[in-house]
CSV table of C-alpha atoms in Angstrom, one decimal:
chain,number,residue,atom,x,y,z
A,1,TYR,CA,0.0,0.0,0.0
A,2,PHE,CA,2.5,2.5,-1.2
A,3,PRO,CA,3.0,4.6,-4.4
A,4,PRO,CA,6.2,3.3,-6.2
A,5,SER,CA,6.9,6.8,-7.5
A,6,ILE,CA,7.6,8.0,-4.0
A,7,GLY,CA,9.9,5.2,-3.0
A,8,ASN,CA,11.4,4.6,-6.5
A,9,ILE,CA,10.6,0.9,-6.1
A,10,GLY,CA,11.6,0.1,-9.7
A,11,ALA,CA,12.5,-3.5,-8.9
A,12,LEU,CA,8.9,-4.3,-8.4
A,13,THR,CA,8.0,-3.5,-12.0
A,14,GLN,CA,11.1,-4.7,-13.7
A,15,LYS,CA,12.3,-8.2,-14.7
A,16,MET,CA,14.4,-9.5,-11.9
A,17,GLU,CA,17.7,-10.8,-13.2
A,18,GLY,CA,17.5,-14.5,-13.8
A,19,GLY,CA,13.8,-14.6,-12.9
A,20,GLY,CA,12.4,-14.0,-16.3
A,21,ILE,CA,9.1,-12.8,-14.9
A,22,ALA,CA,7.8,-9.2,-15.3
A,23,VAL,CA,6.2,-8.2,-12.0
A,24,ALA,CA,3.1,-6.0,-12.4
A,25,LEU,CA,1.7,-4.0,-9.5
A,26,PRO,CA,-1.8,-5.2,-8.6
A,27,GLU,CA,-4.9,-3.0,-8.7
A,28,GLY,CA,-5.6,-1.0,-5.6
A,29,ILE,CA,-2.1,0.5,-5.2
A,30,PRO,CA,-2.8,4.2,-4.2
A,31,THR,CA,-1.7,7.1,-6.3
A,32,VAL,CA,0.7,9.7,-4.9
A,33,GLU,CA,-2.3,11.9,-4.2
A,34,ASP,CA,-4.1,9.2,-2.4
A,35,PHE,CA,-1.1,8.5,-0.3
A,36,VAL,CA,-0.6,12.1,0.7
A,37,ASN,CA,-4.3,12.4,1.5
A,38,ILE,CA,-4.0,9.5,3.8
A,39,TYR,CA,-1.2,11.3,5.6
A,40,TRP,CA,-3.1,14.5,6.0
A,41,LYS,CA,-6.3,12.8,7.0
A,42,ALA,CA,-4.3,11.1,9.8
A,43,LEU,CA,-3.2,14.6,10.9
A,44,ARG,CA,-6.8,15.8,10.6
A,45,ALA,CA,-5.7,18.5,8.1
A,46,ASN,CA,-9.2,18.6,6.5
A,47,LEU,CA,-7.8,19.0,3.0
A,48,ALA,CA,-10.2,20.0,0.2
A,49,PRO,CA,-11.2,17.2,-2.3
A,50,SER,CA,-9.1,18.9,-5.0
A,51,HIS,CA,-5.4,18.2,-5.0
A,52,PRO,CA,-3.3,21.1,-4.0
A,53,GLN,CA,-0.1,22.3,-5.8
A,54,GLY,CA,2.0,20.3,-3.4
A,55,PHE,CA,0.6,17.0,-4.8
A,56,ARG,CA,1.6,18.0,-8.3
A,57,ASP,CA,5.0,19.1,-7.1
A,58,THR,CA,5.5,15.6,-5.7
A,59,HIS,CA,4.9,14.2,-9.2
A,60,ARG,CA,7.7,16.4,-10.5
A,61,GLY,CA,10.1,14.9,-8.0
A,62,LYS,CA,10.1,17.9,-5.6
A,63,ALA,CA,9.9,17.4,-1.9
A,64,PHE,CA,6.3,17.6,-0.7
A,65,THR,CA,7.4,18.8,2.8
A,66,ASP,CA,10.5,18.9,4.9
A,67,GLY,CA,8.5,18.0,8.0
A,68,LEU,CA,9.9,15.3,10.2
A,69,GLU,CA,6.4,13.7,10.5
A,70,TRP,CA,6.2,13.3,6.7
A,71,LYS,CA,9.5,11.5,6.6
A,72,TRP,CA,8.5,9.2,9.4
A,73,PHE,CA,5.2,8.4,7.6
A,74,VAL,CA,6.9,7.6,4.3
A,75,GLY,CA,9.6,5.6,6.1
A,76,LEU,CA,7.1,3.6,8.1
A,77,ALA,CA,5.1,2.8,4.9
A,78,LEU,CA,8.3,1.6,3.2
A,79,PHE,CA,9.3,-0.5,6.2
A,80,ARG,CA,5.7,-1.9,6.3
A,81,ILE,CA,5.8,-3.0,2.6
A,82,ALA,CA,9.3,-4.5,3.1
A,83,ALA,CA,8.0,-6.5,6.0
A,84,ILE,CA,5.0,-7.7,4.0
A,85,LEU,CA,7.1,-8.7,1.1
A,86,ALA,CA,9.6,-10.5,3.4
A,87,GLY,CA,6.7,-12.6,4.6
A,88,VAL,CA,5.6,-13.3,1.0
A,89,GLY,CA,9.1,-14.4,0.2
A,90,ALA,CA,9.3,-16.7,3.2
A,91,ARG,CA,6.0,-18.4,2.3
A,92,ALA,CA,7.2,-18.8,-1.3
A,93,ARG,CA,10.4,-20.5,-0.1
A,94,ALA,CA,8.3,-22.8,2.1
A,95,GLY,CA,6.2,-23.8,-1.0
A,96,ASN,CA,3.1,-21.9,0.2
A,97,ALA,CA,3.1,-19.1,-2.4
A,98,SER,CA,-0.2,-18.1,-3.9
A,99,ALA,CA,1.3,-16.2,-6.9
A,100,MET,CA,4.0,-17.3,-9.4
A,101,ASP,CA,6.0,-14.1,-8.8
A,102,ALA,CA,6.0,-14.3,-5.0
A,103,GLN,CA,9.5,-15.5,-4.7
A,104,ILE,CA,10.7,-12.6,-6.8
A,105,VAL,CA,8.9,-9.8,-5.1
A,106,GLY,CA,9.8,-11.3,-1.7
A,107,SER,CA,13.4,-11.8,-2.6
A,108,ARG,CA,16.2,-10.5,-0.4
A,109,GLU,CA,17.2,-8.0,-3.1
A,110,VAL,CA,13.8,-6.4,-3.3
A,111,VAL,CA,13.2,-6.3,0.4
A,112,SER,CA,16.7,-4.9,1.2
A,113,MET,CA,16.3,-2.3,-1.5
A,114,ILE,CA,13.0,-1.1,0.0
A,115,ALA,CA,14.4,-1.0,3.5
A,116,ASP,CA,17.5,0.9,2.4
A,117,ARG,CA,15.2,3.4,0.7
A,118,ALA,CA,13.2,3.8,3.9
A,119,ILE,CA,16.4,4.6,5.8
A,120,GLU,CA,17.4,7.1,3.1
A,121,VAL,CA,14.1,8.8,3.3
A,122,LEU,CA,14.4,9.2,7.1
A,123,GLY,CA,17.6,11.1,6.7
A,124,LYS,CA,21.3,10.9,7.5
A,125,ASP,CA,21.0,11.0,11.3
A,126,PHE,CA,18.6,8.0,11.2
A,127,GLN,CA,20.9,6.2,8.7
A,128,PHE,CA,23.8,6.7,11.1
A,129,GLN,CA,21.8,5.4,14.1
A,130,VAL,CA,20.9,2.3,12.1
A,131,LEU,CA,24.6,1.8,11.3
A,132,ARG,CA,25.7,2.3,14.9
A,133,SER,CA,23.1,-0.3,16.0
A,134,LYS,CA,24.3,-2.7,13.3
A,135,VAL,CA,27.9,-2.4,14.6
A,136,ALA,CA,26.7,-2.8,18.2
A,137,ASP,CA,24.6,-5.9,17.3
A,138,PHE,CA,27.6,-7.3,15.4
A,139,VAL,CA,29.9,-6.9,18.4
A,140,ARG,CA,27.4,-8.4,20.8
A,141,LYS,CA,26.3,-11.4,18.6
A,142,HIS,CA,29.5,-12.3,16.7
A,143,ILE,CA,32.6,-10.9,18.4
A,144,SER,CA,31.9,-10.9,22.2
A,145,PRO,CA,30.9,-14.6,22.3
A,146,ASN,CA,34.2,-15.5,20.7
A,147,GLU,CA,36.4,-13.3,22.9
A,148,ALA,CA,37.4,-16.2,25.2
A,149,ALA,CA,38.6,-18.3,22.2
A,150,LEU,CA,40.5,-15.4,20.7
A,151,ALA,CA,42.1,-14.4,24.0
A,152,LYS,CA,43.3,-18.0,24.6
A,153,HIS,CA,44.8,-17.9,21.1
A,154,MET,CA,46.7,-14.7,21.9
A,155,GLU,CA,48.3,-16.4,24.9
A,156,SER,CA,49.3,-19.5,22.9
A,157,ARG,CA,52.4,-20.3,20.9
A,158,ASP,CA,50.4,-19.6,17.8
A,159,LYS,CA,49.6,-16.0,18.7
A,160,TRP,CA,51.3,-14.6,15.7
A,161,LYS,CA,49.1,-16.7,13.4
A,162,VAL,CA,45.7,-15.3,12.5
A,163,HIS,CA,42.9,-17.2,14.1
A,164,PRO,CA,40.4,-18.6,11.6
A,165,LEU,CA,37.6,-16.9,13.5
A,166,VAL,CA,39.1,-13.5,12.6
A,167,HIS,CA,39.0,-14.3,8.9
A,168,GLU,CA,35.4,-15.5,9.2
A,169,LEU,CA,34.3,-12.4,11.1
A,170,LYS,CA,36.0,-10.1,8.7
A,171,LYS,CA,34.2,-11.7,5.8
A,172,ARG,CA,30.9,-11.3,7.6
A,173,ALA,CA,31.5,-7.7,8.5
A,174,LYS,CA,32.4,-6.8,4.9
A,175,LYS,CA,29.3,-8.6,3.6
A,176,GLU,CA,27.1,-6.6,6.0
A,177,GLY,CA,28.7,-3.3,4.9
A,178,LEU,CA,30.6,-2.7,8.2
A,179,TRP,CA,33.9,-2.2,6.6
A,180,ASN,CA,36.5,0.7,6.6
A,181,LEU,CA,34.3,2.7,8.8
A,182,PHE,CA,37.1,5.2,9.6
A,183,LEU,CA,37.1,6.7,6.1
A,184,THR,CA,35.5,10.1,5.8
A,185,ARG,CA,33.8,11.2,2.6
A,186,GLU,CA,36.8,13.4,1.7
A,187,MET,CA,39.3,10.5,2.2
A,188,ALA,CA,37.1,8.1,0.3
A,189,LYS,CA,36.9,10.5,-2.7
A,190,GLN,CA,40.6,11.0,-2.7
A,191,ALA,CA,41.3,7.2,-2.4
A,192,ARG,CA,39.1,6.4,-5.3
A,193,GLN,CA,40.7,9.0,-7.5
A,194,LEU,CA,44.2,7.8,-6.6
A,195,LEU,CA,43.4,4.2,-7.1
A,196,THR,CA,41.7,5.0,-10.5
A,197,ASP,CA,44.8,7.0,-11.6
A,198,GLY,CA,46.9,4.0,-10.5
A,199,GLY,CA,45.0,1.8,-13.0
A,200,VAL,CA,42.6,0.1,-10.5
A,201,GLU,CA,39.2,-0.7,-12.1
A,202,LEU,CA,36.3,-1.9,-9.9
A,203,SER,CA,32.6,-2.2,-10.2
A,204,GLU,CA,30.4,0.3,-8.3
A,205,GLU,CA,29.5,-2.4,-5.8
A,206,GLU,CA,33.2,-3.1,-5.2
A,207,TRP,CA,33.9,0.6,-4.7
A,208,SER,CA,30.9,0.9,-2.3
A,209,THR,CA,32.2,-2.0,-0.2
A,210,LEU,CA,35.8,-0.8,-0.3
A,211,LEU,CA,35.2,2.9,0.7
A,212,GLY,CA,32.9,2.3,3.6
A,213,CYS,CA,30.0,4.4,4.9
A,214,GLN,CA,32.0,7.6,4.8
A,215,LEU,CA,31.1,8.9,8.3
A,216,SER,CA,31.9,12.3,9.8
A,217,HIS,CA,34.6,12.5,12.5
A,218,ARG,CA,31.8,12.9,15.1
A,219,GLN,CA,30.0,9.8,13.9
A,220,TYR,CA,33.1,7.7,13.8
A,221,ILE,CA,33.8,8.6,17.4
A,222,GLU,CA,30.5,7.0,18.4
A,223,VAL,CA,31.2,3.9,16.2
A,224,ALA,CA,34.8,3.7,17.6
A,225,GLU,CA,33.3,3.7,21.2
A,226,VAL,CA,31.2,0.7,20.3
A,227,MET,CA,34.1,-1.1,18.7
A,228,GLY,CA,35.9,-0.4,22.0
A,229,TRP,CA,33.6,-2.9,23.7
A,230,SER,CA,35.8,-5.7,22.5
A,231,PRO,CA,39.6,-5.7,22.1
A,232,PHE,CA,39.2,-7.7,18.8
A,233,ALA,CA,36.5,-5.6,17.2
A,234,SER,CA,38.5,-3.0,15.4
A,235,GLU,CA,40.4,-5.6,13.3
A,236,VAL,CA,37.2,-7.3,12.3
A,237,PHE,CA,35.9,-4.0,10.8
A,238,ASN,CA,39.3,-3.2,9.2
A,239,CYS,CA,39.6,-0.2,11.5
A,240,SER,CA,42.6,-1.1,13.7
A,241,ALA,CA,45.9,0.9,14.2
A,242,PRO,CA,48.3,1.3,12.7
A,243,ASP,CA,46.6,0.4,9.4
A,244,THR,CA,44.0,3.2,9.6
A,245,GLY,CA,46.7,5.9,10.1
A,246,ASN,CA,48.9,4.4,7.4
A,247,MET,CA,46.0,4.2,4.9
A,248,GLU,CA,45.4,7.9,5.6
A,249,VAL,CA,49.1,8.7,4.9
A,250,PHE,CA,48.8,6.9,1.6
A,251,ILE,CA,45.6,8.8,0.7
A,252,ARG,CA,47.0,12.2,1.6
A,253,PHE,CA,50.6,11.9,0.5
A,254,GLY,CA,50.9,8.8,-1.7
A,255,ARG,CA,51.2,8.6,-5.4
A,256,PRO,CA,48.8,6.6,-7.6
A,257,ASN,CA,51.2,3.7,-8.0
A,258,HIS,CA,51.9,3.6,-4.3
A,259,CYS,CA,48.1,3.4,-3.6
A,260,ALA,CA,47.5,0.7,-6.3
A,261,LYS,CA,50.2,-1.4,-4.7
A,262,TRP,CA,49.7,-0.9,-1.0
A,263,LEU,CA,46.5,1.1,-0.3
A,264,LEU,CA,44.2,-1.2,-2.2
A,265,PRO,CA,45.2,-4.5,-0.4
A,266,LEU,CA,45.1,-2.6,2.9
A,267,LEU,CA,41.5,-1.4,2.2
A,268,ARG,CA,40.6,-4.9,1.2
A,269,GLY,CA,42.0,-6.3,4.5
A,270,GLU,CA,44.3,-8.6,2.5
A,271,ILE,CA,47.6,-7.3,4.2
A,272,ARG,CA,48.6,-5.4,7.3
A,273,SER,CA,51.2,-2.7,7.9
A,274,CYS,CA,53.3,-1.1,10.6
A,275,PHE,CA,54.7,2.3,11.4
A,276,GLY,CA,58.4,2.6,12.4
A,277,MET,CA,58.9,5.6,14.7
A,278,THR,CA,59.9,4.7,18.2
A,279,GLU,CA,63.6,4.1,18.8
A,280,PRO,CA,65.4,2.5,21.8
A,281,LYS,CA,67.9,5.2,22.6
A,282,VAL,CA,65.8,8.4,22.5
A,283,ALA,CA,62.5,9.8,23.7
A,284,SER,CA,60.8,9.3,20.3
A,285,SER,CA,57.6,11.1,21.2
A,286,ASP,CA,59.6,14.2,20.3
A,287,ALA,CA,60.3,13.5,16.6
A,288,THR,CA,63.4,15.8,16.6
A,289,ASN,CA,65.1,13.1,18.6
A,290,ILE,CA,64.8,10.5,15.9
A,291,CYS,CA,68.2,9.1,15.0
A,292,SER,CA,67.4,6.9,12.0
A,293,LEU,CA,68.9,8.2,8.8
A,294,ILE,CA,67.6,8.3,5.3
A,295,GLU,CA,70.2,8.8,2.6
A,296,ARG,CA,70.0,8.9,-1.2
A,297,ARG,CA,72.7,7.0,-3.0
A,298,GLY,CA,72.2,7.2,-6.7
A,299,SER,CA,68.8,5.7,-7.5
A,300,ASN,CA,68.6,4.0,-4.2
A,301,VAL,CA,67.5,5.1,-0.7
A,302,VAL,CA,69.5,3.7,2.2
A,303,LEU,CA,68.0,3.5,5.7
A,304,THR,CA,70.1,3.2,8.8
A,305,GLY,CA,68.5,2.8,12.2
A,306,ARG,CA,66.7,0.6,14.7
A,307,LYS,CA,63.1,0.7,15.7
A,308,TRP,CA,61.2,-0.9,18.5
A,309,TRP,CA,57.6,-1.1,19.8
A,310,THR,CA,56.7,-1.2,16.1
A,311,THR,CA,53.1,-2.4,16.4
A,312,GLY,CA,52.1,-4.9,13.8
A,313,ALA,CA,55.6,-5.7,12.6
A,314,LEU,CA,55.3,-9.4,13.7
A,315,HIS,CA,51.9,-9.9,12.2
A,316,PRO,CA,52.1,-12.6,9.5
A,317,GLN,CA,50.3,-10.4,7.0
A,318,CYS,CA,52.4,-7.3,7.7
A,319,LYS,CA,53.8,-6.5,4.2
A,320,VAL,CA,54.8,-2.8,4.4
A,321,CYS,CA,56.4,-0.4,6.9
A,322,LEU,CA,56.1,3.3,6.9
A,323,PHE,CA,59.6,4.2,8.2
A,324,LEU,CA,60.1,7.6,9.9
A,325,GLY,CA,63.7,9.0,9.7
A,326,LYS,CA,65.6,12.2,9.0
A,327,ASP,CA,67.6,13.3,6.1
A,328,GLY,CA,71.1,11.9,6.3
A,329,THR,CA,72.4,13.0,2.9
A,330,LYS,CA,76.0,14.1,3.3
A,331,ASP,CA,75.8,17.3,1.2
A,332,GLY,CA,75.4,19.8,4.0
A,333,GLN,CA,71.9,20.7,3.0
A,334,HIS,CA,70.3,19.1,6.1
A,335,GLU,CA,72.3,21.5,8.3
A,336,LYS,CA,70.7,24.4,6.6
A,337,SER,CA,67.2,23.1,6.8
A,338,GLY,CA,66.8,23.1,10.5
A,339,ASN,CA,65.9,20.4,13.0
A,340,HIS,CA,62.2,20.5,12.2
A,341,LYS,CA,62.5,20.2,8.4
A,342,ARG,CA,64.7,17.0,8.0
A,343,HIS,CA,62.1,14.3,8.6
A,344,THR,CA,60.4,12.1,6.0
A,345,ILE,CA,58.6,8.8,5.7
A,346,VAL,CA,59.8,6.0,3.4
A,347,ILE,CA,57.6,3.2,2.1
A,348,VAL,CA,59.5,0.0,3.0
A,349,PRO,CA,58.3,-3.5,1.9
A,350,MET,CA,58.9,-5.9,4.7
A,351,ASP,CA,60.8,-8.3,2.5
A,352,THR,CA,63.4,-5.6,1.6
A,353,ARG,CA,67.0,-6.8,1.9
A,354,GLY,CA,68.6,-5.6,5.1
A,355,ILE,CA,65.5,-5.6,7.3
A,356,THR,CA,65.8,-7.8,10.4
A,357,VAL,CA,62.8,-8.3,12.7
A,358,LEU,CA,63.9,-9.5,16.1
């Protein structure tokens, strides 16, 4: 009982891929005018029988009203039809369908599309609250019950091997759209451009999964708080340090070829990374104390130094290190640049000759 033109429910009137059946809307579906009249009657607005200009504007795609009540009314109607069609699909799968197209209109694709449209209609704040609830439910249902097994694994001799449960949980989180939640809209846009310039070609569905929900910083704070309920949650959602910070460095300062080689597998959760900053002989929180040297020798870059407390370096999937050092080129230029202008970061594959992990 909902006008398709409001909800853009095109899938109900198109041939579902692989189904081969054109689904026609039955008689009795209300027009937009009927639907809006239902809304106003519920509010006892006492509209005249003739349709006001607002109804005609709705037909042209303009917003009928920005009122919160209207959005909730439309959203509720969409959720209602989604629930009805989910029931139709369940009966069809059980062999109790009364119509030949029941399994199509009640398919997961159609029901999910209508529910997503309802969330979209209700606005960004509502969308975010739904997302936060999904993250919370995921942590409660799938991560917290496995904490004991994962903690035991962390204390075993196999702690540097990834537990199979982690792989399973990451696949589930990605499938549910709870992936790379740390990316802002700006970072996602930059990442896509860099990857595209680096020769990466993906479908829109792949881009959507890869670039996350694109939350604001305020929103991510709330999501991060939920992930903090479990020490294992951030990795499951591909939001753990130092990978998140390293991915941002690639996005803001990397070249397209850097991003195609390292950022893409990091965003996919296929590899891990580390950040080499802290050194054993100096107070490394003050970067001017860093002793590691970076020297150019012809076409090569030579690094000399020792790092410790390098989070993630022992992870079996750690494939790249962002190494912080200072200019050690012996041409006298570094002496002129001052103590705060000598630092840089070098991308170092972990299988580079000369690297020793103790």
